[in-house]
Coordinates of C-alpha atoms in Angstrom, one line a residue:
Chain A
M1022 CA -16.4 -22.7 37.7
K1023 CA -14.2 -19.8 38.3
P1024 CA -14.8 -18.1 41.7
E1025 CA -15.5 -14.7 40.1
F1026 CA -18.4 -16.0 38.1
K1027 CA -20.7 -15.8 41.2
I1028 CA -19.5 -12.2 41.8
I1029 CA -20.1 -11.2 38.2
S1030 CA -23.5 -12.7 38.3
D1031 CA -24.3 -10.7 41.5
L1032 CA -23.6 -7.5 39.5
I1033 CA -26.2 -8.4 36.9
E1034 CA -29.9 -7.9 37.2
K1035 CA -32.4 -10.6 36.3
N1036 CA -33.5 -10.8 32.6
A1037 CA -30.7 -8.5 31.5
S1038 CA -29.2 -8.9 28.0
V1039 CA -25.5 -9.9 28.3
L1040 CA -22.7 -10.3 25.9
D1041 CA -19.8 -12.5 27.1
V1042 CA -16.7 -11.5 25.2
G1043 CA -14.3 -14.3 25.0
C1044 CA -16.9 -16.7 26.5
D1045 CA -14.5 -19.7 26.5
D1046 CA -16.4 -22.9 27.2
G1047 CA -19.6 -21.0 28.1
I1048 CA -19.7 -21.8 31.8
L1049 CA -20.4 -18.2 32.8
M1050 CA -23.0 -18.0 30.1
E1051 CA -24.7 -21.1 31.4
F1052 CA -24.6 -19.8 34.9
L1053 CA -26.1 -16.4 34.0
K1054 CA -28.7 -18.1 31.8
E1055 CA -29.8 -20.3 34.8
N1056 CA -29.5 -17.8 37.6
K1057 CA -30.4 -14.6 36.0
E1058 CA -32.5 -15.8 33.1
A1059 CA -30.2 -13.6 31.1
D1060 CA -30.6 -13.2 27.3
I1061 CA -27.0 -14.1 26.8
R1062 CA -24.7 -14.2 23.7
G1063 CA -21.1 -15.0 23.5
I1064 CA -18.2 -14.2 21.2
E1065 CA -15.3 -16.6 21.1
I1066 CA -12.1 -16.9 19.0
S1067 CA -11.5 -20.6 19.3
K1068 CA -13.4 -22.9 17.0
N1069 CA -13.3 -25.7 19.5
K1070 CA -14.8 -23.6 22.2
V1071 CA -17.5 -22.3 19.9
Q1072 CA -18.4 -25.9 19.1
L1073 CA -18.5 -26.7 22.9
C1074 CA -20.8 -23.7 23.4
I1075 CA -23.1 -24.9 20.6
S1076 CA -23.3 -28.4 22.2
K1077 CA -24.6 -26.6 25.3
G1078 CA -27.2 -24.8 23.3
L1079 CA -25.6 -21.4 23.7
T1080 CA -25.7 -18.7 21.1
V1081 CA -22.1 -17.9 20.3
I1082 CA -20.4 -16.1 17.4
E1083 CA -16.9 -17.1 16.3
G1084 CA -14.9 -14.0 16.2
N1085 CA -12.2 -11.8 17.6
A1086 CA -13.3 -9.2 20.1
E1087 CA -10.7 -6.8 18.8
Y1088 CA -12.3 -6.7 15.3
D1089 CA -15.7 -8.2 15.6
L1090 CA -17.3 -6.1 18.3
K1091 CA -17.9 -3.3 15.8
Q1092 CA -20.7 -5.4 14.2
F1093 CA -22.9 -4.6 17.3
P1094 CA -24.8 -1.4 17.3
E1095 CA -24.5 1.0 20.3
N1096 CA -26.1 -0.2 23.6
S1097 CA -26.9 -3.6 22.1
F1098 CA -26.6 -5.2 25.6
D1099 CA -27.3 -4.2 29.2
Y1100 CA -23.9 -5.7 30.1
V1101 CA -20.8 -6.7 28.2
V1102 CA -18.5 -9.0 30.2
L1103 CA -14.8 -9.3 29.5
G1104 CA -13.2 -11.9 31.8
Q1105 CA -9.4 -11.9 32.2
T1106 CA -8.7 -11.1 28.6
L1107 CA -8.1 -7.3 28.5
Q1108 CA -4.4 -7.9 28.9
A1109 CA -4.3 -10.2 25.9
F1110 CA -5.4 -7.7 23.3
I1111 CA -3.1 -5.8 21.0
N1112 CA -5.1 -2.7 21.7
P1113 CA -6.9 -2.6 25.1
E1114 CA -7.9 1.0 24.6
K1115 CA -9.8 0.2 21.6
V1116 CA -11.4 -2.9 23.2
I1117 CA -12.5 -0.9 26.3
T1118 CA -14.1 1.8 24.0
E1119 CA -15.9 -0.9 22.1
L1120 CA -17.1 -2.6 25.2
L1121 CA -18.6 0.6 26.4
R1122 CA -20.1 1.4 23.1
V1123 CA -21.8 -2.0 22.7
G1124 CA -22.9 -2.4 26.3
K1125 CA -24.7 0.1 28.5
K1126 CA -22.4 -1.2 31.2
A1127 CA -19.4 -3.4 31.2
I1128 CA -17.9 -5.8 33.6
V1129 CA -14.1 -6.2 33.3
T1130 CA -11.9 -8.6 35.3
I1131 CA -8.2 -8.4 35.3
P1132 CA -5.5 -10.7 36.8
N1133 CA -3.7 -8.3 39.2
F1134 CA 0.0 -7.9 38.2
G1135 CA 0.5 -5.9 41.4
H1136 CA -0.1 -8.9 43.6
W1137 CA 2.7 -9.4 46.1
K1138 CA 3.7 -12.8 44.8
V1139 CA 4.2 -11.3 41.3
R1140 CA 6.2 -8.5 42.8
L1141 CA 8.3 -10.8 44.9
N1142 CA 8.9 -13.1 42.0
L1143 CA 10.4 -10.4 39.9
L1144 CA 12.3 -8.8 42.9
I1145 CA 13.9 -12.0 44.1
K1146 CA 14.3 -14.1 41.1
G1147 CA 14.8 -11.3 38.6
T1148 CA 12.8 -13.1 35.9
M1149 CA 9.3 -12.5 34.6
P1150 CA 6.8 -13.7 37.2
I1151 CA 5.1 -17.1 36.8
T1152 CA 2.2 -17.7 39.2
S1153 CA -0.7 -20.0 39.3
S1154 CA -2.9 -17.4 37.6
L1155 CA -0.2 -16.4 35.2
P1156 CA 1.4 -19.7 34.3
N1157 CA 3.1 -18.8 31.0
E1158 CA 6.7 -17.9 30.2
W1159 CA 7.3 -14.4 28.9
Y1160 CA 7.9 -15.7 25.4
N1161 CA 4.7 -17.7 25.0
T1162 CA 2.3 -15.8 27.2
P1163 CA -0.9 -14.4 25.5
N1164 CA -0.9 -11.7 28.1
I1165 CA 1.0 -8.9 26.4
H1166 CA -0.6 -6.0 28.3
M1167 CA -0.5 -6.9 32.0
C1168 CA -1.8 -4.3 34.4
T1169 CA -2.4 -3.9 38.1
I1170 CA -5.6 -3.0 39.9
K1171 CA -4.1 0.4 40.4
D1172 CA -3.2 0.7 36.7
F1173 CA -6.8 -0.1 35.8
V1174 CA -8.1 2.6 38.2
E1175 CA -5.7 5.1 36.5
F1176 CA -6.8 3.8 33.1
S1177 CA -10.4 4.8 33.9
K1178 CA -9.3 8.4 34.4
I1179 CA -7.2 8.4 31.1
M1180 CA -10.0 6.7 29.1
N1181 CA -12.7 8.7 30.8
F1182 CA -14.9 6.0 32.0
K1183 CA -16.7 5.6 35.3
I1184 CA -16.0 2.8 37.7
F1185 CA -19.2 2.0 39.4
Q1186 CA -18.0 -0.8 41.5
S1187 CA -14.6 -2.2 42.1
L1188 CA -13.9 -5.4 43.8
A1189 CA -10.9 -7.4 44.7
L1190 CA -10.8 -11.2 44.9
M1191 CA -8.4 -12.8 47.4
N1192 CA -8.6 -16.3 48.7
K1193 CA -12.0 -16.7 47.2
K1194 CA -13.2 -13.8 49.3
V1195 CA -14.4 -10.6 47.7
T1196 CA -14.0 -7.1 49.1
N1197 CA -14.6 -3.6 48.0
I1198 CA -11.8 -1.5 46.7
N1199 CA -11.8 2.2 47.6
K1200 CA -9.4 5.1 47.5
S1201 CA -8.1 4.4 51.0
N1202 CA -7.5 0.7 50.7
L1203 CA -6.3 0.7 47.1
F1204 CA -2.6 0.2 48.1
I1205 CA -3.6 -2.9 50.1
K1206 CA -6.0 -4.4 47.6
N1207 CA -3.4 -3.9 44.9
L1208 CA -0.9 -5.8 46.9
F1209 CA -3.2 -8.7 48.0
G1210 CA -5.9 -8.9 45.4
E1211 CA -5.5 -11.7 42.9
L1212 CA -8.2 -10.4 40.6
G1213 CA -9.8 -7.0 40.1
I1214 CA -13.5 -7.0 39.1
F1215 CA -14.8 -3.7 37.8
L1216 CA -18.3 -2.6 36.8
I1217 CA -17.8 0.3 34.5
E1218 CA -19.8 2.8 32.4
K1219 CA -18.9 5.4 29.8
Chain B
M876 CA -38.4 -45.1 -17.1
N877 CA -41.6 -43.5 -15.7
I878 CA -40.2 -40.7 -13.6
K879 CA -43.6 -39.6 -12.4
Q880 CA -44.5 -42.7 -10.4
N881 CA -41.7 -42.0 -7.9
I882 CA -42.4 -38.4 -7.5
K883 CA -44.9 -36.9 -5.1
T884 CA -46.5 -33.7 -6.4
L885 CA -48.5 -31.0 -4.9
I886 CA -50.5 -29.0 -7.4
V887 CA -50.5 -25.5 -6.3
E888 CA -53.8 -24.0 -7.2
K889 CA -53.3 -20.6 -5.6
P890 CA -52.0 -18.0 -8.1
L891 CA -48.4 -17.1 -7.6
K892 CA -47.2 -13.7 -8.9
L893 CA -43.6 -14.1 -10.0
D894 CA -41.0 -11.3 -9.7
C895 CA -40.9 -11.1 -13.6
G896 CA -44.6 -10.0 -13.5
Q897 CA -46.2 -13.2 -14.8
T898 CA -48.7 -15.1 -12.6
I899 CA -48.7 -18.9 -12.5
N900 CA -51.3 -21.2 -11.0
N901 CA -52.1 -24.9 -10.9
F902 CA -48.5 -25.6 -11.2
P903 CA -46.8 -28.8 -9.9
L904 CA -44.4 -28.7 -6.9
A905 CA -42.6 -32.0 -6.5
Y906 CA -41.5 -32.8 -3.0
E907 CA -40.4 -35.6 -0.7
T908 CA -40.6 -36.2 3.1
Y909 CA -38.6 -38.1 5.6
G910 CA -39.6 -39.0 9.1
S911 CA -43.0 -38.3 10.5
L912 CA -44.8 -35.2 11.6
N913 CA -45.7 -35.4 15.3
N914 CA -49.1 -34.6 16.8
D915 CA -48.1 -31.1 17.8
K916 CA -46.7 -30.5 14.3
D917 CA -43.7 -28.8 15.8
N918 CA -41.0 -31.0 14.4
A919 CA -41.0 -30.1 10.7
I920 CA -37.8 -29.0 9.0
L921 CA -38.0 -27.5 5.5
V922 CA -34.7 -28.3 3.6
F923 CA -33.9 -26.2 0.6
H924 CA -31.7 -27.7 -2.1
A925 CA -28.8 -26.1 -4.0
L926 CA -28.4 -25.5 -7.7
T927 CA -28.3 -29.1 -8.9
G928 CA -30.0 -30.8 -6.0
D929 CA -33.6 -32.1 -5.9
Q930 CA -36.2 -33.2 -3.4
F931 CA -34.5 -36.5 -2.8
V932 CA -32.4 -35.4 0.2
T933 CA -31.3 -38.8 1.6
G934 CA -31.7 -42.5 1.1
I935 CA -31.5 -43.8 -2.5
N936 CA -32.7 -41.3 -5.1
P937 CA -35.4 -43.3 -6.9
I938 CA -34.6 -41.5 -10.2
T939 CA -30.8 -41.6 -10.3
K940 CA -30.5 -44.7 -8.0
K941 CA -27.7 -42.9 -6.2
D942 CA -27.5 -41.6 -2.6
G943 CA -29.5 -38.5 -1.9
W944 CA -27.5 -35.3 -2.1
W945 CA -27.4 -34.7 1.7
S946 CA -27.1 -38.3 2.9
Y947 CA -24.3 -37.4 5.2
A948 CA -26.4 -34.9 7.1
V949 CA -30.0 -36.2 6.9
G950 CA -31.3 -39.5 8.0
P951 CA -32.0 -41.6 11.1
G952 CA -29.6 -40.6 14.0
K953 CA -27.8 -38.1 11.7
S954 CA -27.5 -34.3 12.1
I955 CA -30.9 -33.7 10.8
D956 CA -32.3 -36.8 12.6
T957 CA -35.3 -38.2 10.7
D958 CA -36.2 -40.3 13.8
K959 CA -36.9 -37.0 15.5
Y960 CA -37.8 -34.5 12.8
F961 CA -40.1 -34.5 9.8
V962 CA -38.0 -33.4 6.9
I963 CA -39.6 -31.8 3.8
C964 CA -37.8 -30.9 0.7
A965 CA -39.3 -29.6 -2.6
N966 CA -37.7 -29.4 -6.0
V967 CA -37.4 -25.7 -6.8
I968 CA -39.6 -24.3 -9.5
G969 CA -37.5 -23.9 -12.6
G970 CA -36.0 -27.3 -11.7
C971 CA -36.2 -30.6 -13.5
M972 CA -37.3 -33.2 -10.9
G973 CA -41.0 -32.8 -11.3
S974 CA -41.6 -29.2 -10.2
F975 CA -42.9 -26.6 -12.7
G976 CA -39.9 -26.0 -15.0
P977 CA -38.8 -25.3 -18.6
S978 CA -39.1 -28.9 -19.6
H979 CA -42.9 -28.8 -18.9
E980 CA -45.5 -28.3 -21.6
N981 CA -46.9 -24.8 -22.0
P982 CA -50.7 -25.5 -21.8
K983 CA -51.4 -22.6 -24.2
T984 CA -49.1 -23.6 -27.0
K985 CA -48.9 -27.4 -26.2
K986 CA -45.2 -27.1 -26.7
I987 CA -42.4 -27.5 -24.2
Y988 CA -41.7 -24.2 -22.6
G989 CA -37.9 -24.1 -23.1
T990 CA -36.8 -20.5 -22.9
D991 CA -40.4 -19.3 -23.0
F992 CA -40.5 -20.4 -19.4
P993 CA -40.8 -17.3 -17.1
V994 CA -37.5 -16.2 -15.5
I995 CA -37.9 -17.2 -11.8
T996 CA -36.1 -15.9 -8.7
I997 CA -35.1 -17.2 -5.3
N998 CA -38.1 -15.2 -4.0
D999 CA -40.5 -17.1 -6.4
M1000 CA -39.0 -20.5 -5.4
V1001 CA -39.7 -19.7 -1.7
N1002 CA -43.2 -18.4 -2.3
A1003 CA -44.0 -21.6 -4.2
Q1004 CA -42.7 -23.8 -1.4
V1005 CA -44.5 -22.1 1.4
N1006 CA -47.6 -23.8 0.1
L1007 CA -46.3 -27.0 1.5
L1008 CA -46.9 -25.7 5.0
D1009 CA -50.6 -25.3 4.3
F1010 CA -50.6 -28.7 2.7
F1011 CA -49.2 -30.4 5.8
G1012 CA -51.1 -28.1 8.2
I1013 CA -47.9 -26.8 9.7
E1014 CA -48.3 -23.5 11.4
K1015 CA -44.6 -23.0 12.2
L1016 CA -41.6 -25.0 11.0
F1017 CA -39.0 -26.0 13.6
S1018 CA -36.3 -25.1 11.1
V1019 CA -35.4 -23.9 7.6
V1020 CA -32.1 -25.3 6.5
G1021 CA -30.0 -25.1 3.3
G1022 CA -26.6 -24.7 1.9
S1023 CA -25.4 -22.5 -1.0
M1024 CA -28.6 -21.6 -3.0
G1025 CA -30.5 -23.5 -0.3
G1026 CA -29.0 -21.0 2.2
M1027 CA -30.2 -18.1 0.0
Q1028 CA -33.7 -19.6 0.2
V1029 CA -33.4 -19.8 4.0
L1030 CA -32.7 -16.1 4.1
Q1031 CA -35.5 -15.2 1.7
F1032 CA -37.9 -17.5 3.5
I1033 CA -37.3 -15.8 6.9
S1034 CA -37.5 -12.4 5.2
N1035 CA -40.9 -13.2 3.6
Y1036 CA -42.3 -15.3 6.4
P1037 CA -40.7 -14.0 9.6
D1038 CA -42.8 -16.1 12.0
K1039 CA -43.0 -19.3 10.1
A1040 CA -39.8 -20.8 11.4
K1041 CA -38.3 -21.1 14.9
T1042 CA -34.8 -21.6 13.7
A1043 CA -32.9 -20.8 10.5
I1044 CA -29.6 -22.3 9.3
P1045 CA -28.2 -20.7 6.2
I1046 CA -25.0 -22.5 5.3
A1047 CA -22.1 -21.5 2.9
C1048 CA -24.2 -18.8 1.2
T1049 CA -24.5 -15.1 0.6
S1050 CA -27.1 -12.4 0.8
S1051 CA -26.1 -11.1 -2.6
H1052 CA -24.6 -12.9 -5.5
S1053 CA -21.1 -11.4 -6.2
A1054 CA -19.7 -10.5 -9.6
Q1055 CA -17.5 -13.6 -9.4
N1056 CA -20.5 -15.8 -8.7
I1057 CA -22.4 -14.3 -11.6
A1058 CA -19.3 -14.7 -13.8
F1059 CA -19.0 -18.4 -13.2
N1060 CA -22.7 -18.9 -13.8
E1061 CA -22.5 -17.0 -17.0
L1062 CA -19.6 -19.2 -18.1
G1063 CA -21.9 -22.2 -17.6
R1064 CA -24.7 -20.7 -19.4
Q1065 CA -22.6 -19.7 -22.4
A1066 CA -21.2 -23.3 -22.5
I1067 CA -24.7 -24.5 -22.9
A1068 CA -25.7 -21.9 -25.4
A1069 CA -22.6 -22.7 -27.5
D1070 CA -23.7 -26.3 -27.9
H1071 CA -25.4 -26.5 -31.3
N1072 CA -27.9 -28.9 -29.9
W1073 CA -29.2 -26.3 -27.5
S1074 CA -31.1 -24.8 -30.5
D1075 CA -32.0 -21.6 -28.6
G1076 CA -33.6 -23.7 -25.9
N1077 CA -35.8 -25.8 -28.3
Y1078 CA -33.9 -29.0 -28.1
N1079 CA -36.8 -31.0 -26.6
S1080 CA -38.9 -30.7 -29.8
K1081 CA -35.9 -32.0 -31.8
N1082 CA -35.3 -34.9 -29.4
I1083 CA -31.7 -33.9 -28.9
V1084 CA -29.9 -32.6 -25.8
P1085 CA -27.1 -30.1 -25.5
D1086 CA -25.1 -32.6 -23.4
K1087 CA -21.7 -31.4 -24.3
G1088 CA -22.4 -27.8 -23.3
L1089 CA -24.1 -28.9 -20.1
A1090 CA -21.2 -31.1 -19.2
V1091 CA -18.7 -28.3 -19.7
A1092 CA -20.9 -26.0 -17.5
R1093 CA -20.9 -28.7 -14.8
M1094 CA -17.1 -29.2 -15.1
A1095 CA -16.4 -25.5 -14.7
A1096 CA -18.8 -25.2 -11.8
H1097 CA -17.4 -28.3 -10.1
I1098 CA -14.0 -26.7 -9.9
T1099 CA -15.5 -23.8 -8.0
Y1100 CA -17.0 -26.2 -5.5
L1101 CA -13.6 -27.5 -4.5
S1102 CA -10.5 -25.9 -3.1
K1103 CA -7.1 -25.7 -4.6
K1104 CA -5.6 -27.6 -1.7
G1105 CA -8.2 -30.3 -1.8
L1106 CA -7.7 -30.8 -5.6
Q1107 CA -3.9 -30.9 -5.2
E1108 CA -4.1 -33.5 -2.4
K1109 CA -6.7 -35.7 -4.2
F1110 CA -5.3 -35.5 -7.7
G1111 CA -2.0 -33.6 -7.8
R1112 CA -0.5 -34.4 -11.2
K1113 CA -1.4 -38.1 -11.0
L1114 CA -1.8 -39.7 -14.4
Q1115 CA -5.0 -41.5 -15.5
E1116 CA -4.3 -45.2 -16.2
R1117 CA -1.0 -44.5 -18.0
D1118 CA 2.6 -44.4 -17.1
D1119 CA 3.6 -41.3 -19.0
L1120 CA 2.2 -38.4 -20.9
K1121 CA 0.7 -39.3 -24.3
F1122 CA 1.4 -36.0 -26.0
G1123 CA -2.2 -35.6 -27.1
F1124 CA -5.4 -34.3 -25.7
D1125 CA -6.9 -37.3 -24.1
A1126 CA -7.4 -37.2 -20.4
D1127 CA -3.8 -37.7 -19.4
F1128 CA -4.3 -36.4 -15.8
Q1129 CA -6.7 -37.9 -13.3
I1130 CA -8.2 -34.5 -12.6
E1131 CA -9.2 -34.3 -16.3
S1132 CA -10.8 -37.7 -16.2
Y1133 CA -12.6 -36.9 -13.0
L1134 CA -14.1 -33.7 -14.4
R1135 CA -15.1 -35.4 -17.6
Y1136 CA -16.8 -38.1 -15.5
Q1137 CA -18.6 -35.4 -13.4
G1138 CA -19.8 -33.8 -16.6
S1139 CA -21.0 -37.0 -18.2
V1140 CA -23.0 -38.2 -15.2
F1141 CA -24.6 -34.8 -14.7
V1142 CA -26.2 -34.6 -18.1
D1143 CA -28.1 -37.8 -17.4
R1144 CA -29.9 -36.3 -14.6
F1145 CA -30.2 -32.6 -15.3
D1146 CA -31.9 -30.4 -17.9
A1147 CA -29.9 -27.7 -19.6
N1148 CA -32.6 -25.2 -19.6
S1149 CA -33.2 -25.7 -15.9
Y1150 CA -29.5 -25.0 -15.4
L1151 CA -30.0 -21.7 -17.2
Y1152 CA -33.0 -20.8 -15.2
I1153 CA -31.7 -21.7 -11.8
T1154 CA -28.3 -20.1 -12.2
R1155 CA -30.2 -17.0 -13.3
A1156 CA -32.3 -17.1 -10.2
M1157 CA -29.1 -17.2 -8.1
D1158 CA -27.6 -14.3 -10.0
Y1159 CA -30.7 -12.2 -9.5
F1160 CA -30.5 -12.9 -5.7
D1161 CA -29.7 -9.6 -3.9
L1162 CA -31.5 -9.4 -0.5
V1163 CA -29.5 -6.3 0.3
K1164 CA -31.0 -4.5 -2.7
Q1165 CA -34.4 -5.8 -1.9
F1166 CA -34.2 -3.9 1.3
N1167 CA -32.7 -0.7 -0.2
G1168 CA -29.2 -1.4 0.9
N1169 CA -29.9 -2.4 4.5
L1170 CA -29.8 -6.2 4.9
S1171 CA -30.8 -5.9 8.5
D1172 CA -34.3 -4.8 7.5
A1173 CA -34.8 -8.2 5.9
F1174 CA -34.7 -9.7 9.4
K1175 CA -36.1 -7.0 11.6
N1176 CA -39.5 -8.8 12.1
T1177 CA -38.2 -12.2 12.9
K1178 CA -37.7 -13.9 16.3
A1179 CA -36.1 -16.9 14.6
K1180 CA -32.9 -18.2 16.1
F1181 CA -30.2 -18.2 13.5
F1182 CA -27.1 -20.3 13.1
I1183 CA -24.8 -19.3 10.3
I1184 CA -22.1 -21.7 9.1
S1185 CA -19.2 -21.1 6.7
F1186 CA -16.1 -23.1 5.7
T1187 CA -12.5 -22.0 5.7
S1188 CA -11.7 -23.2 2.2
D1189 CA -15.0 -22.0 0.5
W1190 CA -13.9 -19.4 -2.0
L1191 CA -17.2 -19.3 -3.8
Y1192 CA -19.2 -18.1 -0.8
P1193 CA -16.4 -17.1 1.5
T1194 CA -16.6 -16.6 5.2
Q1195 CA -16.8 -12.9 5.0
E1196 CA -20.0 -13.0 2.9
N1197 CA -21.5 -15.3 5.6
K1198 CA -20.3 -13.0 8.3
D1199 CA -22.0 -10.1 6.6
I1200 CA -25.3 -11.9 7.3
V1201 CA -24.3 -12.3 11.0
I1202 CA -23.5 -8.6 11.2
A1203 CA -26.8 -7.7 9.6
L1204 CA -28.6 -9.9 12.1
N1205 CA -26.7 -8.5 15.1
A1206 CA -27.7 -5.0 14.0
V1207 CA -31.3 -5.8 14.7
G1208 CA -30.6 -7.8 17.8
A1209 CA -31.5 -11.1 16.3
N1210 CA -30.5 -14.3 18.1
V1211 CA -27.6 -15.4 15.9
G1212 CA -24.7 -17.9 16.3
F1213 CA -21.9 -18.3 13.8
V1214 CA -19.1 -20.8 13.3
E1215 CA -16.6 -21.1 10.5
I1216 CA -15.7 -24.8 10.0
E1217 CA -12.2 -25.8 9.2
S1218 CA -12.2 -27.9 6.0
D1219 CA -10.2 -28.2 2.8
K1220 CA -13.1 -29.5 0.9
G1221 CA -14.1 -26.1 -0.5
H1222 CA -17.7 -25.0 -1.0
D1223 CA -18.8 -28.6 -1.3
S1224 CA -17.9 -29.1 2.4
F1225 CA -21.5 -28.9 3.4
L1226 CA -22.4 -31.9 1.3
L1227 CA -19.6 -34.0 2.4
N1228 CA -18.4 -35.9 5.5
V1229 CA -17.0 -33.0 7.5
P1230 CA -17.5 -34.1 11.1
D1231 CA -17.1 -30.7 12.8
F1232 CA -19.8 -29.4 10.5
L1233 CA -22.2 -32.4 11.0
K1234 CA -21.6 -32.1 14.8
A1235 CA -22.4 -28.4 15.0
L1236 CA -25.5 -28.8 12.9
K1237 CA -26.8 -31.7 15.0
N1238 CA -26.0 -29.9 18.3
F1239 CA -27.7 -26.7 17.3
L1240 CA -30.9 -28.4 16.1
D1241 CA -31.2 -30.9 19.0
K1242 CA -30.4 -28.3 21.7
S1243 CA -32.9 -25.8 20.1
Y1244 CA -35.5 -28.4 19.8
T1245 CA -35.4 -29.3 23.5
E1246 CA -35.4 -25.7 24.4
K1247 CA -38.8 -25.4 22.6
I1248 CA -38.1 -21.9 21.7
S1249 CA -41.1 -20.0 20.4

């Protein structure tokens, strides 16, 4: 289980309705079902992963979040979760707008491109950074819109959504991000976790 | 051959008002069951058959002596596990395997109905079959399942009886028959009507059958059940028991021979008038229109858990039409899962050995059953 799943779960109330966008193998869904008795649905692009979720008894729709979120009416879910995939969409602006339309709240996690290892990698080697959380080469990475924690905070102002809570994950420890520590968190946070609302 | 001795029949006494306005009662509904109903009566699955199917889902069909039409999916240890579930399937009304249909005698005229049989709809079929629940004393089915026209019956069933099933699995179907669907059905009907033996539907009294017309209808329909790729891979331009073209109109190509065979075996087991009536019922199916353009309203009262399945190479009921059902269900917050199965076997994929499909079906049913969802 990814370390941020517990953190995501802590942001969600019991019995909430949740849509996990890009639910992968359904591990977060199972966790939320068990721990939060959440009414949980998933949307997943990979047929194999959908099959895996079905074998776990999870309700999953095969689909592409970029096009298939539009089928859900406004405020269909209490929470919509988007885990580490915002950077892989062709149009992240559209996806964020859709998340906040479909969900009353959204939880978005992003691999932080501002992490010092990433910065150092580019600075010293002069090649596109490859780290444990970003293992692909530039030419085969699905991550076409990488951003930093700071970028995402800026993005909230541009896109006009509210950040309720922002957390940084470093060494499996979670800390709050605020205005005064943003520089530090953006340098040392491996992952940014944001609870947002329109 | 005495067909009747192998066919279980429920005589439905309760009057059924058909969509065409006529009311029928005391009509036969032929059915078959597999597995056994448990004490809680919570393990029953109603399977709906497609256009040319019948109640003999699995095992050896006692009439045709061939494997049941869904033998890959239904049986002991299979996706629809008859060791676990009690499977019920009825021949649709309008059909020709024992249920009230155009080959039956009209009690008023003492003549075979033929085209005097009332035009029936998917709604009528479902309303006839719901009587089986009372017959078996089943309050709520564990699942309603069906592919193609069977899937349409699943949708109609849930719409008519929103709390009579815990789960619903419409496979490779649509909520509204498209112009292309209607066009292919009309081609089949016209092929039957063009056979002189059809005699405006009165062939029974003359002891003849419009077998040529019905065979052509079947051949045309059969092409629509397969994919171009599947056909090309299976037959290509292979020749039928000959080394070279014969410069004539015999079946030079294997595909021709195959289609002729499919047509010829079909006429032995199917009634031409039934073919007309059932294709008509499919064409009239438009659940969207039934709910004044809003398909979601068909499902707003149900708590059933849905699982929609489509196939990549199905161009008769393509993925998008199946997805439209998913969208309508999501709009009313229904519990719906969806998967498109990769297969080059076309629309027929749901009837064939497509492991990904069979696996998904099994997993969904077995997991939902252990959940004991209400």
